[in-house]
mmCIF file of C-alpha atoms in Angstrom:
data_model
loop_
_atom_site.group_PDB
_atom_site.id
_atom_site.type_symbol
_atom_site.label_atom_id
_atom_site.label_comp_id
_atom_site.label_asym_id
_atom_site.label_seq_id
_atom_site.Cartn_x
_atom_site.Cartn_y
_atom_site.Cartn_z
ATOM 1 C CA UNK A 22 0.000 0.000 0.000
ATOM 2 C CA UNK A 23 1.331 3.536 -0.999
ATOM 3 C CA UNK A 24 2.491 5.749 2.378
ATOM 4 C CA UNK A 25 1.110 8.829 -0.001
ATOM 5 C CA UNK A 26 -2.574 8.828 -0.594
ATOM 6 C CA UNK A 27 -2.619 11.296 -2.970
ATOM 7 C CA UNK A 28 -0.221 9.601 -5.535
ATOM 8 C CA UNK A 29 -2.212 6.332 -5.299
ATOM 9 C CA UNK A 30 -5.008 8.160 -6.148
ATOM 10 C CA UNK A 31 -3.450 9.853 -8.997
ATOM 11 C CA UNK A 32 -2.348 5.846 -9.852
ATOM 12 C CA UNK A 33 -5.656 4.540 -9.466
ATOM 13 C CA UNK A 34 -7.460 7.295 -11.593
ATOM 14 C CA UNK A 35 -5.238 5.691 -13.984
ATOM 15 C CA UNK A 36 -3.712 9.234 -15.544
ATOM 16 C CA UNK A 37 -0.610 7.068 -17.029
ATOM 17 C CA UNK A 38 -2.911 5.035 -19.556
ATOM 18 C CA UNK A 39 -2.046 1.716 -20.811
ATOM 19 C CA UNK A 40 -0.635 1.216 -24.231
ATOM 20 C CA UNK A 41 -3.234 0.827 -26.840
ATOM 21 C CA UNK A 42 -5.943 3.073 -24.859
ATOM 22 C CA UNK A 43 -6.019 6.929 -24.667
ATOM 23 C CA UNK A 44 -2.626 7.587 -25.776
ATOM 24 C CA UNK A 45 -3.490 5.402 -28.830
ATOM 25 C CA UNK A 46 -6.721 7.122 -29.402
ATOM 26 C CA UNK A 47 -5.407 10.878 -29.362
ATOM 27 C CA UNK A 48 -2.790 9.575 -32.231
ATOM 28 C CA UNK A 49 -5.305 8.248 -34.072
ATOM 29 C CA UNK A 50 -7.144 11.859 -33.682
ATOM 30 C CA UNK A 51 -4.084 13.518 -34.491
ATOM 31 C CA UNK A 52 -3.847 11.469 -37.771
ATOM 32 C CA UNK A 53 -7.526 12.414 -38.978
ATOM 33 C CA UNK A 54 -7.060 16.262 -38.167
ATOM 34 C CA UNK A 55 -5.967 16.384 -42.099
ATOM 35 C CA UNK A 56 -8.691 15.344 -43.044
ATOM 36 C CA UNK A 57 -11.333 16.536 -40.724
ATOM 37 C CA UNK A 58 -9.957 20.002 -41.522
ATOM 38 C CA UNK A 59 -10.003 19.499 -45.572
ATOM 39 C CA UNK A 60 -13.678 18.233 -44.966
ATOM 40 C CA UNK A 61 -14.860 20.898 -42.971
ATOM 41 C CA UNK A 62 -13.143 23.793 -45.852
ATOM 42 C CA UNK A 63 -15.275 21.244 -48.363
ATOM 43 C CA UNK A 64 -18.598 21.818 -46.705
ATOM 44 C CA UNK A 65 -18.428 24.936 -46.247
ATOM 45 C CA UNK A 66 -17.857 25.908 -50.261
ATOM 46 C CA UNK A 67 -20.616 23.020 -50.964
ATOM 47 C CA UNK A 68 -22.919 25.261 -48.153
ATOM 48 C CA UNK A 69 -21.734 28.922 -50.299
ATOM 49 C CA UNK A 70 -22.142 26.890 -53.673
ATOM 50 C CA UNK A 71 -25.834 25.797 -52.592
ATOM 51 C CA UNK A 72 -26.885 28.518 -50.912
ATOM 52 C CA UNK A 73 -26.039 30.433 -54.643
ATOM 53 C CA UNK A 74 -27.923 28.163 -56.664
ATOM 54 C CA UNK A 75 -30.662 28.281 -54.280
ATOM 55 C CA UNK A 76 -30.590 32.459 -54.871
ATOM 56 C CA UNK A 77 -31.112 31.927 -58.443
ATOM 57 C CA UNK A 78 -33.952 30.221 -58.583
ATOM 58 C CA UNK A 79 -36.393 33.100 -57.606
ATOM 59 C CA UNK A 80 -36.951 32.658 -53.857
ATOM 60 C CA UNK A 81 -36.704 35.732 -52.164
ATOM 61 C CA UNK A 82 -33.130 35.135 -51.020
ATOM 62 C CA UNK A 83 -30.041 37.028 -51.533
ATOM 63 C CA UNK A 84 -26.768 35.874 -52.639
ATOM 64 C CA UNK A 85 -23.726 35.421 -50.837
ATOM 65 C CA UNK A 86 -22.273 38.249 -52.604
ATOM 66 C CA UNK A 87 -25.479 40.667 -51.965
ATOM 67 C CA UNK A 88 -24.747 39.529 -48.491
ATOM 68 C CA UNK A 89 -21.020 40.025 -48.297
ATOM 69 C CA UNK A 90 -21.825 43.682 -49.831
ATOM 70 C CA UNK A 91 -24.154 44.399 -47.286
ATOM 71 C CA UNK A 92 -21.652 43.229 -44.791
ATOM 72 C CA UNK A 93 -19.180 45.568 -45.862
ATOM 73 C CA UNK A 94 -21.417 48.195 -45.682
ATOM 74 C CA UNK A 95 -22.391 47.556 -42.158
ATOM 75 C CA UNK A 96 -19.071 47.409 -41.310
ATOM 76 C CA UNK A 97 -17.857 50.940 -43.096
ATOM 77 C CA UNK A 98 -20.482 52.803 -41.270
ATOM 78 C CA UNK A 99 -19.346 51.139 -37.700
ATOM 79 C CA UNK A 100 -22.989 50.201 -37.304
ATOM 80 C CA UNK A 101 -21.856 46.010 -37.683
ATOM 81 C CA UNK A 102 -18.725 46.975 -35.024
ATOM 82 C CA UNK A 103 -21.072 48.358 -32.416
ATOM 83 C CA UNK A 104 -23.811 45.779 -32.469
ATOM 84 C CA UNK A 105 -20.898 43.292 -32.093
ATOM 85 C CA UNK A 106 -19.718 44.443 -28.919
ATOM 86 C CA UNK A 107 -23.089 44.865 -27.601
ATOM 87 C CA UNK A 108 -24.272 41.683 -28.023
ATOM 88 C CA UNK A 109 -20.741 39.915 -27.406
ATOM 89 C CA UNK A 110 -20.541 41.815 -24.413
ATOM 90 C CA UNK A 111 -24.065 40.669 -23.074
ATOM 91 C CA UNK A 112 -23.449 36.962 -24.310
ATOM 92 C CA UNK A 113 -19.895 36.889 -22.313
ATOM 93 C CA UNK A 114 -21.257 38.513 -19.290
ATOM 94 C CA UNK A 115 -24.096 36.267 -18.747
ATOM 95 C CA UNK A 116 -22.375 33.487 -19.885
ATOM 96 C CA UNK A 117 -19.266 33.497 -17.244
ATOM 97 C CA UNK A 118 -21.701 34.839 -14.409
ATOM 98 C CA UNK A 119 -23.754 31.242 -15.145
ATOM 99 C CA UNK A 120 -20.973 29.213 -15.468
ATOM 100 C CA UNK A 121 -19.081 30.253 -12.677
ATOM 101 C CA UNK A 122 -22.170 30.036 -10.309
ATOM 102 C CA UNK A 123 -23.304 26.756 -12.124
ATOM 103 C CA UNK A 124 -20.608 24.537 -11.151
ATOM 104 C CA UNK A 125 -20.049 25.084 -7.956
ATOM 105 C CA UNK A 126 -23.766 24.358 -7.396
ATOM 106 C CA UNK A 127 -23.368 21.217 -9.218
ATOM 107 C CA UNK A 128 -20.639 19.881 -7.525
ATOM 108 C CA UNK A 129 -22.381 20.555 -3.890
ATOM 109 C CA UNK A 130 -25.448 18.645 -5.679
ATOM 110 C CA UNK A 131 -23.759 16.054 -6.962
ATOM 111 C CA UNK A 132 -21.530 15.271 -3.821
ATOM 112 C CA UNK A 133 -23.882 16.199 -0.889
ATOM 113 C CA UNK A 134 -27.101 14.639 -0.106
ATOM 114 C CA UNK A 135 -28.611 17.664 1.335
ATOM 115 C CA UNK A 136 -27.745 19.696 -0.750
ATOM 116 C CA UNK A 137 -29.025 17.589 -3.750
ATOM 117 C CA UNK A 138 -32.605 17.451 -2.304
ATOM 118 C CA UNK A 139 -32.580 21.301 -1.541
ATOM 119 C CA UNK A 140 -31.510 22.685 -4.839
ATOM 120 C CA UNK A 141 -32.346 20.069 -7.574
ATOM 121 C CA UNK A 142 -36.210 20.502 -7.386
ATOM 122 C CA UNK A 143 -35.643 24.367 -8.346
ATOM 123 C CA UNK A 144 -32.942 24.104 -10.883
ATOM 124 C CA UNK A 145 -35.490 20.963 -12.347
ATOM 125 C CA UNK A 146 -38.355 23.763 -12.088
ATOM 126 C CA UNK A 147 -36.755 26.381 -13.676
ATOM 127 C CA UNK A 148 -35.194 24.320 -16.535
ATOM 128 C CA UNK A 149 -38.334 23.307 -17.818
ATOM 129 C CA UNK A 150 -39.447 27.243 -18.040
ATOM 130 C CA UNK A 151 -37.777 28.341 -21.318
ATOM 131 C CA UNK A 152 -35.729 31.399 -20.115
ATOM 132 C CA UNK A 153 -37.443 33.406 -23.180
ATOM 133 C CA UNK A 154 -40.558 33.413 -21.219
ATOM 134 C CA UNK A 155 -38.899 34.729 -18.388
ATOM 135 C CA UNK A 156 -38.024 38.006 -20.301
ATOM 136 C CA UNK A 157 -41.135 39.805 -20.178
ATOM 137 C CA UNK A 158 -40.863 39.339 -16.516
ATOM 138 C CA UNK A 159 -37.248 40.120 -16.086
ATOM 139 C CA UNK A 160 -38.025 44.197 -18.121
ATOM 140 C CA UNK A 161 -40.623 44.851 -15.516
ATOM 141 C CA UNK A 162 -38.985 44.246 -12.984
ATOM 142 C CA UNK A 163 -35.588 45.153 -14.069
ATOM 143 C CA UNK A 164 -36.441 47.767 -16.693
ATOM 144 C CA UNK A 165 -35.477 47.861 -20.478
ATOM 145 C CA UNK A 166 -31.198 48.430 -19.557
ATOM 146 C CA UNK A 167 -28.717 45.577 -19.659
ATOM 147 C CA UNK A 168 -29.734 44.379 -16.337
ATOM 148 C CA UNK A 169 -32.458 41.807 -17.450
ATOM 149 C CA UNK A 170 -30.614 40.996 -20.697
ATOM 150 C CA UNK A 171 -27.610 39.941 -18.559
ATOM 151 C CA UNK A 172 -29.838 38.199 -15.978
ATOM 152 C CA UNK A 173 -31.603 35.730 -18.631
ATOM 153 C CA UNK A 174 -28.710 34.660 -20.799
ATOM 154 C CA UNK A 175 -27.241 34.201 -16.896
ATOM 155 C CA UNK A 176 -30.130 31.911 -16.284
ATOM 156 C CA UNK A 177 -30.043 29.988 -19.795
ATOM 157 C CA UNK A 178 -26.302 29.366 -19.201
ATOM 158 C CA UNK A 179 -26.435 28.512 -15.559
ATOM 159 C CA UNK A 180 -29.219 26.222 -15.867
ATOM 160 C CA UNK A 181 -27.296 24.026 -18.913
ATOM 161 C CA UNK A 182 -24.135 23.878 -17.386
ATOM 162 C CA UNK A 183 -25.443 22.901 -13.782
ATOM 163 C CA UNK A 184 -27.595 19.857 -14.773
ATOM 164 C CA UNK A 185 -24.070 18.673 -16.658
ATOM 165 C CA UNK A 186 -21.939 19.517 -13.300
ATOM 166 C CA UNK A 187 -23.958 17.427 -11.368
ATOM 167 C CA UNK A 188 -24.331 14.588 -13.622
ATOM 168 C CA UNK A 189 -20.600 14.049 -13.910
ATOM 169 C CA UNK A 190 -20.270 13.881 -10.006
ATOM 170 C CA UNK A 191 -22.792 11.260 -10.215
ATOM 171 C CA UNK A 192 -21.557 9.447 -12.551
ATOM 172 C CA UNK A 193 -18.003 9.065 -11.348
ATOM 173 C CA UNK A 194 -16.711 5.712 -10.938
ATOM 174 C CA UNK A 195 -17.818 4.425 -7.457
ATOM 175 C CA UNK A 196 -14.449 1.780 -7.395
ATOM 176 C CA UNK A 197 -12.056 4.941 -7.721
ATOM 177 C CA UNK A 198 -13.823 6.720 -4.667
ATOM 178 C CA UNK A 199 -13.631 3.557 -2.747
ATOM 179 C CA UNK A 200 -10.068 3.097 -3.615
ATOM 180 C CA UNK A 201 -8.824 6.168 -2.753
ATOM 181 C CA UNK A 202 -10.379 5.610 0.704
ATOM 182 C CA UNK A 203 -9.324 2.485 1.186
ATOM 183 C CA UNK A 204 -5.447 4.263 0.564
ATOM 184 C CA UNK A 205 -6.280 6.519 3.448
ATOM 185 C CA UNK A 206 -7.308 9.754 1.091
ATOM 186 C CA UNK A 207 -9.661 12.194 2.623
ATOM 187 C CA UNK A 208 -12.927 13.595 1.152
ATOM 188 C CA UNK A 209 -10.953 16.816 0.109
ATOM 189 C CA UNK A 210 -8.372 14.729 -1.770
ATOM 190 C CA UNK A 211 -10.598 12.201 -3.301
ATOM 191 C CA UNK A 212 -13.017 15.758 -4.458
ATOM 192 C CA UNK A 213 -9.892 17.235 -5.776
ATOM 193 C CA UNK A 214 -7.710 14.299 -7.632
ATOM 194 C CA UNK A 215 -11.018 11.969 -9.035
ATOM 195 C CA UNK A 216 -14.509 13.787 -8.853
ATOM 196 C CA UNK A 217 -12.904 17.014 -10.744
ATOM 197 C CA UNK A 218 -11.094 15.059 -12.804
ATOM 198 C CA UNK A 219 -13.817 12.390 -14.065
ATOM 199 C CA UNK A 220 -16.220 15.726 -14.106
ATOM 200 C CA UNK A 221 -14.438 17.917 -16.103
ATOM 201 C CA UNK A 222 -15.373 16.594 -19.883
ATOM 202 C CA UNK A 223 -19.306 16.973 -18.579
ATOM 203 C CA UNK A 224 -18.836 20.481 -17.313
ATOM 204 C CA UNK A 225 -17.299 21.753 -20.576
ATOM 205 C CA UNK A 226 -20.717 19.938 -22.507
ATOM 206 C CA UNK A 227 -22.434 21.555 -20.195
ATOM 207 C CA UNK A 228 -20.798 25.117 -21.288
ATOM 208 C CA UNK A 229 -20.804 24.523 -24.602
ATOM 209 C CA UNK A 230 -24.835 23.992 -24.328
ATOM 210 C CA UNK A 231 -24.643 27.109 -22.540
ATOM 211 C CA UNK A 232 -23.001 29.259 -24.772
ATOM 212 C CA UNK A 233 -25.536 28.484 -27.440
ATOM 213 C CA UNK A 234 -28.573 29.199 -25.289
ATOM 214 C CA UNK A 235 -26.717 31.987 -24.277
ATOM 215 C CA UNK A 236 -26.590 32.932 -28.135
ATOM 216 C CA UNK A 237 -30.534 32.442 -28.646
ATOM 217 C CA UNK A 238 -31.250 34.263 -25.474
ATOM 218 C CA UNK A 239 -29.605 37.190 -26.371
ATOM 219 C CA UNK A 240 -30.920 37.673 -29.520
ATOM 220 C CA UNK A 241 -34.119 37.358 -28.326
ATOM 221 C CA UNK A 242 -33.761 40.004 -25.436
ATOM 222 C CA UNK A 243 -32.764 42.324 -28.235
ATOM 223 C CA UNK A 244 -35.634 41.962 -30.444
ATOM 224 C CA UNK A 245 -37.904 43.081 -27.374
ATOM 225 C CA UNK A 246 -36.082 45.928 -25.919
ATOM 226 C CA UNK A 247 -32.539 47.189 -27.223
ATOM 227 C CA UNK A 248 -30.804 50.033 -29.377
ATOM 228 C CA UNK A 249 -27.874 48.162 -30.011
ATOM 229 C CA UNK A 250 -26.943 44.437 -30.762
ATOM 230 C CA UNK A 251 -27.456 41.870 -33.577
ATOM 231 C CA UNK A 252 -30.883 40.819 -32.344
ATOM 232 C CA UNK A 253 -31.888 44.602 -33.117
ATOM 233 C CA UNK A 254 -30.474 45.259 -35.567
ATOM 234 C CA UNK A 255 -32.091 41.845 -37.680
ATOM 235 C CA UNK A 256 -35.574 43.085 -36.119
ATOM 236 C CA UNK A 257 -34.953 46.802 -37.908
ATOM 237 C CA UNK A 258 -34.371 45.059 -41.035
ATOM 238 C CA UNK A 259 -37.157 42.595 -40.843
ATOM 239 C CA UNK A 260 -39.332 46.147 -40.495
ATOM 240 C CA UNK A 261 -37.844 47.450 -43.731
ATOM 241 C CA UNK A 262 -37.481 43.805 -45.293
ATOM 242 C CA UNK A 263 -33.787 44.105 -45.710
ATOM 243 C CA UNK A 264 -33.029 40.267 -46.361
ATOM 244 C CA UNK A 265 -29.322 41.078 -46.679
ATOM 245 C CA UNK A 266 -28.693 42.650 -43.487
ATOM 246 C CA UNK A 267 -30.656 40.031 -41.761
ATOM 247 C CA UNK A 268 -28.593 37.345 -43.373
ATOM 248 C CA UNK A 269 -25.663 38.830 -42.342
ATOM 249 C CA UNK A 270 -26.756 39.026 -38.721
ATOM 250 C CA UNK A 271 -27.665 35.146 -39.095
ATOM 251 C CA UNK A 272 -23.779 34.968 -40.582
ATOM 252 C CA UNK A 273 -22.288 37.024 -37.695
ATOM 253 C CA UNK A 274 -24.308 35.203 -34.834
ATOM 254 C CA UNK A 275 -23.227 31.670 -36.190
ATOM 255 C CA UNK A 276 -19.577 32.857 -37.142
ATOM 256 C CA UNK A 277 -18.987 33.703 -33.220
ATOM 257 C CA UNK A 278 -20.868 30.468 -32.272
ATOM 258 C CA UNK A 279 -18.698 28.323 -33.826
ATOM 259 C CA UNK A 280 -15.341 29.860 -33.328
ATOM 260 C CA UNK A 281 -16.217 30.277 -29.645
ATOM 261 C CA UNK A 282 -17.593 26.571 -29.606
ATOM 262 C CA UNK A 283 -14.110 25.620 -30.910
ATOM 263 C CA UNK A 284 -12.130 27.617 -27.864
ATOM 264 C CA UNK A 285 -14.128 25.473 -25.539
ATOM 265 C CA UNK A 286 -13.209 21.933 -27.348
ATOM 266 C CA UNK A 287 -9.716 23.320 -27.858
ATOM 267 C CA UNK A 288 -9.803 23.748 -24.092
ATOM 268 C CA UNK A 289 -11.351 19.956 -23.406
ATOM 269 C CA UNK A 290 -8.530 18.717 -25.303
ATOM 270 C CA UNK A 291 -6.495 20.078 -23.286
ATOM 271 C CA UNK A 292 -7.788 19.151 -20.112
ATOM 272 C CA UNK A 293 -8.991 15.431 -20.843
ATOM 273 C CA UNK A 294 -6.167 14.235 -22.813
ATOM 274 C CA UNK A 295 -6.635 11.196 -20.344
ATOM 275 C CA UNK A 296 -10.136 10.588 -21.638
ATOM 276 C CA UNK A 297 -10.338 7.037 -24.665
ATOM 277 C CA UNK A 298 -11.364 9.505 -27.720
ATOM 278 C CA UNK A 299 -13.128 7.366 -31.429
#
């Protein structure tokens, strides 16, 4: 038996894998990233190259290049630069507020009875209560500012990334708990060195669930009550039926999605390099 409880837990957890198992898999990742990449640049010229045929045939939908112009217009007059930071600045805010709330809450769930049967029939409650209908609420009480935009992209993010948080405390292996106490680890050590650990992939699903509610929340809030943003600026063009400046709102919003989507699997790689990958 190991004389340092911490390292056998670290051993049991198994972060040195055996050959043929993660190690193996994240080569075998690293050897389709070629292709993946040459795939993805293929779809998305397929996606431009339908999307232009699709223009031609008479549907009221503009091309990619009435689109791009419209773009640069936006952009000339600073009007596509401002609603940016308006609604990246609301999506970031609420976003990190919910996160960082949300999985502390799920860890105290998942690891503590009491805790568990205090909190989980509100966050169940609230989770099935869309937080666009909470919106008309929220500008009552809150007003038309950036308070209630904040507070319900806070509540779409927090309410994703919880439900993952506690789920992966849940689920973690029951044998590496009870071997680390069998080695003599304490509850703070056996928190720290397995139920992080074996929690972390379901916490970053959680976030990246919560980034994209955080998305459609936003852009929601704006089309009720906003001057600035993406959301607003789509709704002012829907008024004046200004397909190209919608589309490129629809561009903008999904552009952001995806490259922030992309930080947060960069970052999983990162931290679950442990983790058997297909």
């Amino acid at each position: 038996m190991s004389a340092d409880p911490q390292a056998a837990v670290v051993s049991t957890a198994g972060t040195a894998p055996p050959e043929g198992g993660p190690t193996a898999a994240v080569t075998s990742t690293k050897r389709r990233a070629p292709s993946l990449l040459v795939l993805n640049i293929a779809t998305i010229f397929l996606g431009l190259g339908l999307w232009w045929l699709i223009s031609l045939t008479g549907l009221q939908i503009p091309s990619p290049v009435e689109v791009l112009l419209a773009g640069i217009d936006l952009a000339a007059s600073g009007i596509l630069l401002t609603d940016i930071v308006a609604s990246l600045t609301r999506v970031l805010t609420g976003f990190l507020l919910g996160t960082a709330l949300a999985i502390p809450v799920g860890f105290l769930m998942g690891w503590y009875g009491w805790a568990r049967g205090l909190l989980e029939p509100w966050v169940q409650f609230f989770r099935t209560v869309p937080p666009l209908a909470i919106i008309p609420l929220a500008i009552v009480l809150m007003g038309i500012g950036e308070q209630p935009k904040i507070f319900v992209i806070f509540l779409a993010a927090f309410l994703s990334c919880v439900i993952s948080t506690f789920q992966g405390v849940v689920q973690v292996d029951r044998t590496l708990i009870n071997a680390a106490r069998v080695l003599g680890a304490k509850d703070g050590t056996i928190f720290a060195r397995v139920v992080v650990p074996a929690s972390t992939p379901f916490i970053l699903v959680g976030m990246r669930v919560g980034l994209g509610s955080a998305w459609a929340t936003v852009v929601a809030a704006e089309l009720i009550a906003a001057q600035q943003g993406l959301g607003y600026r789509m709704q002012q063009a829907q008024i004046y039926y200004d397909l190209p400046t919608i589309f490129v709102g629809i561009l903008v919003i999904g552009l952001f999605g995806l490259v922030m989507d992309r930080v947060l699997l960069a970052i999983e790689s990162k931290l679950t390099v442990w983790q058997e990958r297909r």
